[in-house]
Amino acid sequence: MPHTTTWAERLGWPSLGDHRRFVTAIAIDAVGSGVFMPVSVLYFLATTSLGLVEVGAALSLSALLALPVGPLLGGVVDRFGAKVVLLAGNALQGAGFLAYLLTESFTAVVVWTVVVTLGRTAFWGSYGTIVAAISRPGERERWFGFLGALRNVGFALGGLAAGLAITIGTPSAYAAIVVVNAASYAVAFLLLLSVPATASSGHRPEPGSWATVLRDRPYRLLVLGQLCFAMSMMVLNVVLPVYATTVLGLPGWVTGTVFTLNTVLVGLGQGLVVRAMTGARRWRVLLLAHATFAAAYAVMALAGALPVALAVVALLLGSVVYTAGELLGGPVHGALSAEAAPEHLRGRYLSLVQLAWGVAGAVAPVTFAWLLDRGVWPIWAALGAIALAGGLVALRLGRVMPLATDRVSTRSEVLAV
């Protein structure tokens, strides 16, 4: 009997098999995150007496304080497995968001954002290891792309609520966002409890393990590329809401539309894009991703010189181009980071990738807030320079990392037992 292609296969999604609970937990977690991320800065502006730069400084300081935890968690993942770290991350984030309801001072914002950031670090520090464990070589772009798209669908649902909260603009509306986010972490935690634990590496801490990781020069370059990509990925959540509402004075629904548009494109298009780039060299895909980001920034900068109606069109068009960069770079970065790491040290290796995202999370809020406070052009010039740096790193990866010259594949390879 001929095989009937399902709609999921036509979209380029992998077979979920026994991993449905994990995937569901990721989706629910994403809905909560999608609710809060677009309004993270605006929430504290509405519920505290802090100004824009103060809020940005508090968020950046908390991220800096949490940075050293990432590498420590890498060893924990290698020793005990990723599930326990993932559960701890959900619990910390849920507790931190509940505490936000009582947060009013600069110090309180820093303290509870440290708790949330520690939880997010634990989540992402274990996430890549779990995805690498449940997928096979040759299909990892599909898995990382699919889960990224799934998270974006959750972000879209959250983005709709975020746009409503921005439009209402009252402290009560923002408080409702925080409650929904905390509840999403609780539900995801319960689902993850029933997910079978991924095996730990089975290796005792080895002398020189971290030395091995730190001596890997091509991987250090890959981490630098991840840093550039992470800084660009902060634009949607950190820059665009403030840019649209505060700098350009556009109505609140524009931000919600941008997030919804991004999510729909990723949700429906990620698998198709992975299929379309099958056969392309990984480093070339990464180069194209950063070039696409640069084009998006140019369009968004142009919005600052246009009347309101045209500015809305330019911002929406720029968000579409920006999403194309995300669709290209996300799956390849995820797969390449996992495959370039030895299995028994994968937790430590991927903790460096998480460190890059942590640095971006620490630097982006205060830096982008400072640039936004100075008008339209400084922020987009700086982001253009970041995209250029990311492109140069991709070129170099093609010369020094053999896996970066591999072609993107959507066909799983049978693993030897």
PDB file of C-alpha atoms in Angstrom, residues 261-386:
ATOM      1  CA  LEU A 261       2.988  37.660  11.759  1.00  0.00           C
ATOM      2  CA  ASN A 262       6.388  36.383  12.875  1.00  0.00           C
ATOM      3  CA  THR A 263       4.849  33.396  14.583  1.00  0.00           C
ATOM      4  CA  VAL A 264       2.555  32.411  11.733  1.00  0.00           C
ATOM      5  CA  LEU A 265       5.439  32.588   9.267  1.00  0.00           C
ATOM      6  CA  VAL A 266       7.686  30.494  11.493  1.00  0.00           C
ATOM      7  CA  GLY A 267       4.948  28.025  12.423  1.00  0.00           C
ATOM      8  CA  LEU A 268       3.942  27.361   8.822  1.00  0.00           C
ATOM      9  CA  GLY A 269       7.217  28.044   7.090  1.00  0.00           C
ATOM     10  CA  GLN A 270      10.025  26.631   9.236  1.00  0.00           C
ATOM     11  CA  GLY A 271       9.761  23.050   7.989  1.00  0.00           C
ATOM     12  CA  LEU A 272       9.375  24.264   4.407  1.00  0.00           C
ATOM     13  CA  VAL A 273      12.478  26.447   4.710  1.00  0.00           C
ATOM     14  CA  VAL A 274      14.510  23.536   6.126  1.00  0.00           C
ATOM     15  CA  ARG A 275      13.395  21.421   3.187  1.00  0.00           C
ATOM     16  CA  ALA A 276      14.236  24.225   0.759  1.00  0.00           C
ATOM     17  CA  MET A 277      17.770  24.617   2.106  1.00  0.00           C
ATOM     18  CA  THR A 278      18.429  20.865   1.992  1.00  0.00           C
ATOM     19  CA  GLY A 279      21.731  20.354   0.206  1.00  0.00           C
ATOM     20  CA  ALA A 280      23.080  23.823   1.030  1.00  0.00           C
ATOM     21  CA  ARG A 281      26.316  24.190   2.974  1.00  0.00           C
ATOM     22  CA  ARG A 282      25.588  25.057   6.569  1.00  0.00           C
ATOM     23  CA  TRP A 283      27.995  27.994   6.705  1.00  0.00           C
ATOM     24  CA  ARG A 284      26.388  29.512   3.619  1.00  0.00           C
ATOM     25  CA  VAL A 285      22.952  29.293   5.203  1.00  0.00           C
ATOM     26  CA  LEU A 286      24.279  31.110   8.273  1.00  0.00           C
ATOM     27  CA  LEU A 287      25.838  33.794   6.064  1.00  0.00           C
ATOM     28  CA  LEU A 288      22.532  34.295   4.271  1.00  0.00           C
ATOM     29  CA  ALA A 289      20.706  34.512   7.613  1.00  0.00           C
ATOM     30  CA  HIS A 290      22.854  37.436   8.788  1.00  0.00           C
ATOM     31  CA  ALA A 291      22.563  39.174   5.399  1.00  0.00           C
ATOM     32  CA  THR A 292      18.787  38.878   5.708  1.00  0.00           C
ATOM     33  CA  PHE A 293      18.873  40.394   9.195  1.00  0.00           C
ATOM     34  CA  ALA A 294      20.850  43.353   7.829  1.00  0.00           C
ATOM     35  CA  ALA A 295      18.239  43.931   5.110  1.00  0.00           C
ATOM     36  CA  ALA A 296      15.464  43.821   7.713  1.00  0.00           C
ATOM     37  CA  TYR A 297      17.188  46.432   9.864  1.00  0.00           C
ATOM     38  CA  ALA A 298      17.466  48.771   6.898  1.00  0.00           C
ATOM     39  CA  VAL A 299      13.710  48.536   6.275  1.00  0.00           C
ATOM     40  CA  MET A 300      12.893  49.075   9.953  1.00  0.00           C
ATOM     41  CA  ALA A 301      15.174  52.105  10.110  1.00  0.00           C
ATOM     42  CA  LEU A 302      13.374  53.541   7.095  1.00  0.00           C
ATOM     43  CA  ALA A 303      10.113  53.367   9.050  1.00  0.00           C
ATOM     44  CA  GLY A 304      11.438  56.164  11.282  1.00  0.00           C
ATOM     45  CA  ALA A 305      11.467  58.574   8.338  1.00  0.00           C
ATOM     46  CA  LEU A 306       7.952  57.801   7.087  1.00  0.00           C
ATOM     47  CA  PRO A 307       4.462  59.028   8.055  1.00  0.00           C
ATOM     48  CA  VAL A 308       2.478  56.799  10.390  1.00  0.00           C
ATOM     49  CA  ALA A 309       0.610  54.707   7.809  1.00  0.00           C
ATOM     50  CA  LEU A 310       3.725  53.990   5.765  1.00  0.00           C
ATOM     51  CA  ALA A 311       5.761  53.423   8.940  1.00  0.00           C
ATOM     52  CA  VAL A 312       3.351  50.638   9.914  1.00  0.00           C
ATOM     53  CA  VAL A 313       3.770  49.041   6.466  1.00  0.00           C
ATOM     54  CA  ALA A 314       7.557  49.324   6.641  1.00  0.00           C
ATOM     55  CA  LEU A 315       7.666  47.829  10.138  1.00  0.00           C
ATOM     56  CA  LEU A 316       5.511  44.881   9.089  1.00  0.00           C
ATOM     57  CA  LEU A 317       7.588  44.337   5.945  1.00  0.00           C
ATOM     58  CA  GLY A 318      10.789  44.528   7.972  1.00  0.00           C
ATOM     59  CA  SER A 319       9.434  41.946  10.398  1.00  0.00           C
ATOM     60  CA  VAL A 320       8.779  39.550   7.495  1.00  0.00           C
ATOM     61  CA  VAL A 321      12.362  39.918   6.237  1.00  0.00           C
ATOM     62  CA  TYR A 322      13.642  39.562   9.806  1.00  0.00           C
ATOM     63  CA  THR A 323      11.659  36.343  10.192  1.00  0.00           C
ATOM     64  CA  ALA A 324      13.369  34.936   7.097  1.00  0.00           C
ATOM     65  CA  GLY A 325      16.726  35.356   8.855  1.00  0.00           C
ATOM     66  CA  GLU A 326      15.360  33.547  11.884  1.00  0.00           C
ATOM     67  CA  LEU A 327      14.025  30.688   9.741  1.00  0.00           C
ATOM     68  CA  LEU A 328      17.403  30.246   8.081  1.00  0.00           C
ATOM     69  CA  GLY A 329      19.754  30.549  11.033  1.00  0.00           C
ATOM     70  CA  GLY A 330      17.922  28.919  13.940  1.00  0.00           C
ATOM     71  CA  PRO A 331      17.812  25.264  12.839  1.00  0.00           C
ATOM     72  CA  VAL A 332      21.360  25.265  11.477  1.00  0.00           C
ATOM     73  CA  HIS A 333      22.822  26.862  14.603  1.00  0.00           C
ATOM     74  CA  GLY A 334      20.947  24.380  16.807  1.00  0.00           C
ATOM     75  CA  ALA A 335      21.992  21.303  14.836  1.00  0.00           C
ATOM     76  CA  LEU A 336      25.589  22.419  14.336  1.00  0.00           C
ATOM     77  CA  SER A 337      26.075  23.286  18.021  1.00  0.00           C
ATOM     78  CA  ALA A 338      24.803  19.870  19.110  1.00  0.00           C
ATOM     79  CA  GLU A 339      26.660  17.794  16.530  1.00  0.00           C
ATOM     80  CA  ALA A 340      29.998  19.578  16.964  1.00  0.00           C
ATOM     81  CA  ALA A 341      30.023  18.639  20.672  1.00  0.00           C
ATOM     82  CA  PRO A 342      31.296  15.200  21.824  1.00  0.00           C
ATOM     83  CA  GLU A 343      28.375  13.311  23.354  1.00  0.00           C
ATOM     84  CA  HIS A 344      29.943  12.815  26.793  1.00  0.00           C
ATOM     85  CA  LEU A 345      30.761  16.552  27.017  1.00  0.00           C
ATOM     86  CA  ARG A 346      27.683  17.862  25.239  1.00  0.00           C
ATOM     87  CA  GLY A 347      26.304  19.529  28.365  1.00  0.00           C
ATOM     88  CA  ARG A 348      29.503  21.524  28.841  1.00  0.00           C
ATOM     89  CA  TYR A 349      29.785  22.422  25.158  1.00  0.00           C
ATOM     90  CA  LEU A 350      26.182  23.553  24.901  1.00  0.00           C
ATOM     91  CA  SER A 351      26.555  25.529  28.108  1.00  0.00           C
ATOM     92  CA  LEU A 352      28.931  27.782  26.160  1.00  0.00           C
ATOM     93  CA  VAL A 353      26.179  28.341  23.617  1.00  0.00           C
ATOM     94  CA  GLN A 354      23.831  29.144  26.481  1.00  0.00           C
ATOM     95  CA  LEU A 355      26.499  31.496  27.848  1.00  0.00           C
ATOM     96  CA  ALA A 356      26.459  33.338  24.521  1.00  0.00           C
ATOM     97  CA  TRP A 357      22.688  33.723  24.773  1.00  0.00           C
ATOM     98  CA  GLY A 358      23.114  34.797  28.390  1.00  0.00           C
ATOM     99  CA  VAL A 359      25.606  37.477  27.389  1.00  0.00           C
ATOM    100  CA  ALA A 360      23.175  38.671  24.726  1.00  0.00           C
ATOM    101  CA  GLY A 361      20.388  38.735  27.295  1.00  0.00           C
ATOM    102  CA  ALA A 362      22.584  40.748  29.636  1.00  0.00           C
ATOM    103  CA  VAL A 363      23.903  43.233  27.114  1.00  0.00           C
ATOM    104  CA  ALA A 364      20.866  43.720  24.885  1.00  0.00           C
ATOM    105  CA  PRO A 365      18.308  45.326  27.255  1.00  0.00           C
ATOM    106  CA  VAL A 366      20.468  48.136  28.578  1.00  0.00           C
ATOM    107  CA  THR A 367      22.370  48.663  25.307  1.00  0.00           C
ATOM    108  CA  PHE A 368      19.285  48.660  23.131  1.00  0.00           C
ATOM    109  CA  ALA A 369      17.396  50.856  25.605  1.00  0.00           C
ATOM    110  CA  TRP A 370      20.274  53.350  25.596  1.00  0.00           C
ATOM    111  CA  LEU A 371      20.345  53.372  21.795  1.00  0.00           C
ATOM    112  CA  LEU A 372      16.566  53.669  21.503  1.00  0.00           C
ATOM    113  CA  ASP A 373      16.638  56.616  23.888  1.00  0.00           C
ATOM    114  CA  ARG A 374      18.760  58.430  21.294  1.00  0.00           C
ATOM    115  CA  GLY A 375      16.362  58.159  18.387  1.00  0.00           C
ATOM    116  CA  VAL A 376      15.823  56.062  15.302  1.00  0.00           C
ATOM    117  CA  TRP A 377      19.180  55.572  13.610  1.00  0.00           C
ATOM    118  CA  PRO A 378      21.684  54.540  16.345  1.00  0.00           C
ATOM    119  CA  ILE A 379      19.934  51.253  17.149  1.00  0.00           C
ATOM    120  CA  TRP A 380      19.750  50.086  13.535  1.00  0.00           C
ATOM    121  CA  ALA A 381      23.332  51.082  12.758  1.00  0.00           C
ATOM    122  CA  ALA A 382      24.542  49.025  15.733  1.00  0.00           C
ATOM    123  CA  LEU A 383      22.414  46.036  14.729  1.00  0.00           C
ATOM    124  CA  GLY A 384      23.710  46.263  11.171  1.00  0.00           C
ATOM    125  CA  ALA A 385      27.256  46.018  12.522  1.00  0.00           C
ATOM    126  CA  ILE A 386      26.276  42.916  14.519  1.00  0.00           C
TER     127      ILE A 386
END
